[in-house]
Amino acid sequence: MHVEQLRDYCIVKKGVTEHFPFDEVTLVFKVMGKMFALTGLDRWEKGEEKINLKCDPEKSEGLRAEYDSINPGFHMNKKHWNTITLNLDVPDSLVKELIDHSYDLVVKGLTKKLKEELKTL
């Protein structure tokens, strides 16, 4: 998976916007203003193709045990976020499932008002 494919997959989701809130190289995807994915573009240029995604804590434990390239979230809450190194032992199809899972977790945690607003988009 290339960074363009990653961006294309994230940005088409309902209510998603992209931002650079931390610096000019950390691309953050938000749904209704809440972060569900981020990646360092400077790292991609260096061949370190990684993405941070929110994940259910129990699911995280199993994924980390099964895949060498899924680790606790770098600079994130290690209980709720994973850092996935792409193009190693995690198939692109699973990366997409984990992006969907992260998005769904964030949507689930939105306020009732934001959920209703998302439905109308």
PDB file of N, CA and C in Angstrom, residues 68-107:
ATOM      1  N   ASP A  68       4.042  -9.103  13.769  1.00  0.00           N
ATOM      2  CA  ASP A  68       5.233  -8.389  14.237  1.00  0.00           C
ATOM      3  C   ASP A  68       5.171  -6.901  13.941  1.00  0.00           C
ATOM      4  N   SER A  69       4.448  -6.517  12.900  1.00  0.00           N
ATOM      5  CA  SER A  69       4.429  -5.114  12.489  1.00  0.00           C
ATOM      6  C   SER A  69       3.234  -4.332  13.053  1.00  0.00           C
ATOM      7  N   ILE A  70       2.546  -4.898  14.046  1.00  0.00           N
ATOM      8  CA  ILE A  70       1.509  -4.161  14.777  1.00  0.00           C
ATOM      9  C   ILE A  70       1.989  -4.022  16.214  1.00  0.00           C
ATOM     10  N   ASN A  71       2.164  -2.769  16.626  1.00  0.00           N
ATOM     11  CA  ASN A  71       2.741  -2.461  17.932  1.00  0.00           C
ATOM     12  C   ASN A  71       1.904  -1.405  18.641  1.00  0.00           C
ATOM     13  N   PRO A  72       2.133  -1.233  19.944  1.00  0.00           N
ATOM     14  CA  PRO A  72       1.427  -0.159  20.655  1.00  0.00           C
ATOM     15  C   PRO A  72       1.655   1.182  19.959  1.00  0.00           C
ATOM     16  N   GLY A  73       0.662   2.023  19.977  1.00  0.00           N
ATOM     17  CA  GLY A  73       0.701   3.294  19.256  1.00  0.00           C
ATOM     18  C   GLY A  73       1.852   4.191  19.661  1.00  0.00           C
ATOM     19  N   PHE A  74       2.668   4.562  18.706  1.00  0.00           N
ATOM     20  CA  PHE A  74       3.798   5.455  18.926  1.00  0.00           C
ATOM     21  C   PHE A  74       3.279   6.852  19.249  1.00  0.00           C
ATOM     22  N   HIS A  75       3.687   7.402  20.376  1.00  0.00           N
ATOM     23  CA  HIS A  75       3.252   8.722  20.854  1.00  0.00           C
ATOM     24  C   HIS A  75       1.736   8.803  21.062  1.00  0.00           C
ATOM     25  N   MET A  76       1.107   7.665  21.341  1.00  0.00           N
ATOM     26  CA  MET A  76      -0.344   7.619  21.522  1.00  0.00           C
ATOM     27  C   MET A  76      -0.653   6.817  22.789  1.00  0.00           C
ATOM     28  N   ASN A  77      -1.920   6.797  23.185  1.00  0.00           N
ATOM     29  CA  ASN A  77      -2.353   5.953  24.282  1.00  0.00           C
ATOM     30  C   ASN A  77      -2.181   4.505  23.831  1.00  0.00           C
ATOM     31  N   LYS A  78      -1.260   3.802  24.444  1.00  0.00           N
ATOM     32  CA  LYS A  78      -0.878   2.457  23.996  1.00  0.00           C
ATOM     33  C   LYS A  78      -2.001   1.431  24.168  1.00  0.00           C
ATOM     34  N   LYS A  79      -2.967   1.747  25.009  1.00  0.00           N
ATOM     35  CA  LYS A  79      -4.093   0.833  25.213  1.00  0.00           C
ATOM     36  C   LYS A  79      -5.080   0.914  24.050  1.00  0.00           C
ATOM     37  N   HIS A  80      -5.254   2.102  23.482  1.00  0.00           N
ATOM     38  CA  HIS A  80      -6.299   2.327  22.490  1.00  0.00           C
ATOM     39  C   HIS A  80      -5.796   2.560  21.064  1.00  0.00           C
ATOM     40  N   TRP A  81      -4.492   2.628  20.869  1.00  0.00           N
ATOM     41  CA  TRP A  81      -3.941   2.916  19.542  1.00  0.00           C
ATOM     42  C   TRP A  81      -2.845   1.923  19.182  1.00  0.00           C
ATOM     43  N   ASN A  82      -2.803   1.565  17.906  1.00  0.00           N
ATOM     44  CA  ASN A  82      -1.746   0.724  17.360  1.00  0.00           C
ATOM     45  C   ASN A  82      -0.981   1.499  16.293  1.00  0.00           C
ATOM     46  N   THR A  83       0.295   1.198  16.188  1.00  0.00           N
ATOM     47  CA  THR A  83       1.085   1.650  15.049  1.00  0.00           C
ATOM     48  C   THR A  83       1.297   0.423  14.174  1.00  0.00           C
ATOM     49  N   ILE A  84       0.912   0.553  12.918  1.00  0.00           N
ATOM     50  CA  ILE A  84       1.047  -0.553  11.963  1.00  0.00           C
ATOM     51  C   ILE A  84       2.102  -0.167  10.937  1.00  0.00           C
ATOM     52  N   THR A  85       3.122  -0.994  10.818  1.00  0.00           N
ATOM     53  CA  THR A  85       4.109  -0.810   9.759  1.00  0.00           C
ATOM     54  C   THR A  85       3.571  -1.543   8.540  1.00  0.00           C
ATOM     55  N   LEU A  86       3.346  -0.796   7.484  1.00  0.00           N
ATOM     56  CA  LEU A  86       2.719  -1.353   6.292  1.00  0.00           C
ATOM     57  C   LEU A  86       3.729  -2.072   5.407  1.00  0.00           C
ATOM     58  N   ASN A  87       3.177  -2.879   4.518  1.00  0.00           N
ATOM     59  CA  ASN A  87       3.944  -3.585   3.493  1.00  0.00           C
ATOM     60  C   ASN A  87       4.937  -4.589   4.068  1.00  0.00           C
ATOM     61  N   LEU A  88       4.605  -5.136   5.240  1.00  0.00           N
ATOM     62  CA  LEU A  88       5.412  -6.209   5.820  1.00  0.00           C
ATOM     63  C   LEU A  88       4.529  -7.439   5.974  1.00  0.00           C
ATOM     64  N   ASP A  89       4.169  -7.809   7.217  1.00  0.00           N
ATOM     65  CA  ASP A  89       3.389  -9.029   7.416  1.00  0.00           C
ATOM     66  C   ASP A  89       1.884  -8.801   7.540  1.00  0.00           C
ATOM     67  N   VAL A  90       1.429  -7.554   7.487  1.00  0.00           N
ATOM     68  CA  VAL A  90       0.002  -7.264   7.571  1.00  0.00           C
ATOM     69  C   VAL A  90      -0.541  -7.038   6.161  1.00  0.00           C
ATOM     70  N   PRO A  91      -1.456  -7.889   5.701  1.00  0.00           N
ATOM     71  CA  PRO A  91      -2.003  -7.716   4.346  1.00  0.00           C
ATOM     72  C   PRO A  91      -2.782  -6.398   4.222  1.00  0.00           C
ATOM     73  N   ASP A  92      -2.764  -5.821   3.031  1.00  0.00           N
ATOM     74  CA  ASP A  92      -3.494  -4.575   2.786  1.00  0.00           C
ATOM     75  C   ASP A  92      -4.967  -4.706   3.148  1.00  0.00           C
ATOM     76  N   SER A  93      -5.543  -5.882   2.919  1.00  0.00           N
ATOM     77  CA  SER A  93      -6.959  -6.078   3.244  1.00  0.00           C
ATOM     78  C   SER A  93      -7.198  -5.915   4.746  1.00  0.00           C
ATOM     79  N   LEU A  94      -6.266  -6.390   5.571  1.00  0.00           N
ATOM     80  CA  LEU A  94      -6.394  -6.229   7.017  1.00  0.00           C
ATOM     81  C   LEU A  94      -6.175  -4.769   7.412  1.00  0.00           C
ATOM     82  N   VAL A  95      -5.250  -4.093   6.760  1.00  0.00           N
ATOM     83  CA  VAL A  95      -5.036  -2.664   7.043  1.00  0.00           C
ATOM     84  C   VAL A  95      -6.335  -1.900   6.789  1.00  0.00           C
ATOM     85  N   LYS A  96      -7.005  -2.205   5.706  1.00  0.00           N
ATOM     86  CA  LYS A  96      -8.285  -1.549   5.405  1.00  0.00           C
ATOM     87  C   LYS A  96      -9.334  -1.877   6.467  1.00  0.00           C
ATOM     88  N   GLU A  97      -9.368  -3.126   6.906  1.00  0.00           N
ATOM     89  CA  GLU A  97     -10.305  -3.509   7.977  1.00  0.00           C
ATOM     90  C   GLU A  97     -10.007  -2.732   9.254  1.00  0.00           C
ATOM     91  N   LEU A  98      -8.724  -2.533   9.555  1.00  0.00           N
ATOM     92  CA  LEU A  98      -8.340  -1.820  10.769  1.00  0.00           C
ATOM     93  C   LEU A  98      -8.626  -0.325  10.652  1.00  0.00           C
ATOM     94  N   ILE A  99      -8.504   0.224   9.457  1.00  0.00           N
ATOM     95  CA  ILE A  99      -8.910   1.618   9.229  1.00  0.00           C
ATOM     96  C   ILE A  99     -10.412   1.739   9.472  1.00  0.00           C
ATOM     97  N   ASP A 100     -11.181   0.805   8.920  1.00  0.00           N
ATOM     98  CA  ASP A 100     -12.638   0.802   9.121  1.00  0.00           C
ATOM     99  C   ASP A 100     -12.981   0.679  10.608  1.00  0.00           C
ATOM    100  N   HIS A 101     -12.267  -0.203  11.296  1.00  0.00           N
ATOM    101  CA  HIS A 101     -12.501  -0.422  12.725  1.00  0.00           C
ATOM    102  C   HIS A 101     -12.227   0.863  13.510  1.00  0.00           C
ATOM    103  N   SER A 102     -11.133   1.534  13.200  1.00  0.00           N
ATOM    104  CA  SER A 102     -10.786   2.786  13.864  1.00  0.00           C
ATOM    105  C   SER A 102     -11.859   3.843  13.617  1.00  0.00           C
ATOM    106  N   TYR A 103     -12.251   3.988  12.372  1.00  0.00           N
ATOM    107  CA  TYR A 103     -13.306   4.932  11.995  1.00  0.00           C
ATOM    108  C   TYR A 103     -14.588   4.621  12.769  1.00  0.00           C
ATOM    109  N   ASP A 104     -14.983   3.349  12.781  1.00  0.00           N
ATOM    110  CA  ASP A 104     -16.222   2.939  13.459  1.00  0.00           C
ATOM    111  C   ASP A 104     -16.164   3.205  14.963  1.00  0.00           C
ATOM    112  N   LEU A 105     -15.010   2.968  15.581  1.00  0.00           N
ATOM    113  CA  LEU A 105     -14.870   3.240  17.012  1.00  0.00           C
ATOM    114  C   LEU A 105     -15.066   4.721  17.306  1.00  0.00           C
ATOM    115  N   VAL A 106     -14.486   5.562  16.468  1.00  0.00           N
ATOM    116  CA  VAL A 106     -14.613   6.996  16.690  1.00  0.00           C
ATOM    117  C   VAL A 106     -16.060   7.441  16.463  1.00  0.00           C
ATOM    118  N   VAL A 107     -16.686   6.937  15.407  1.00  0.00           N
ATOM    119  CA  VAL A 107     -18.091   7.286  15.146  1.00  0.00           C
ATOM    120  C   VAL A 107     -18.964   6.840  16.320  1.00  0.00           C
TER     121      VAL A 107
END
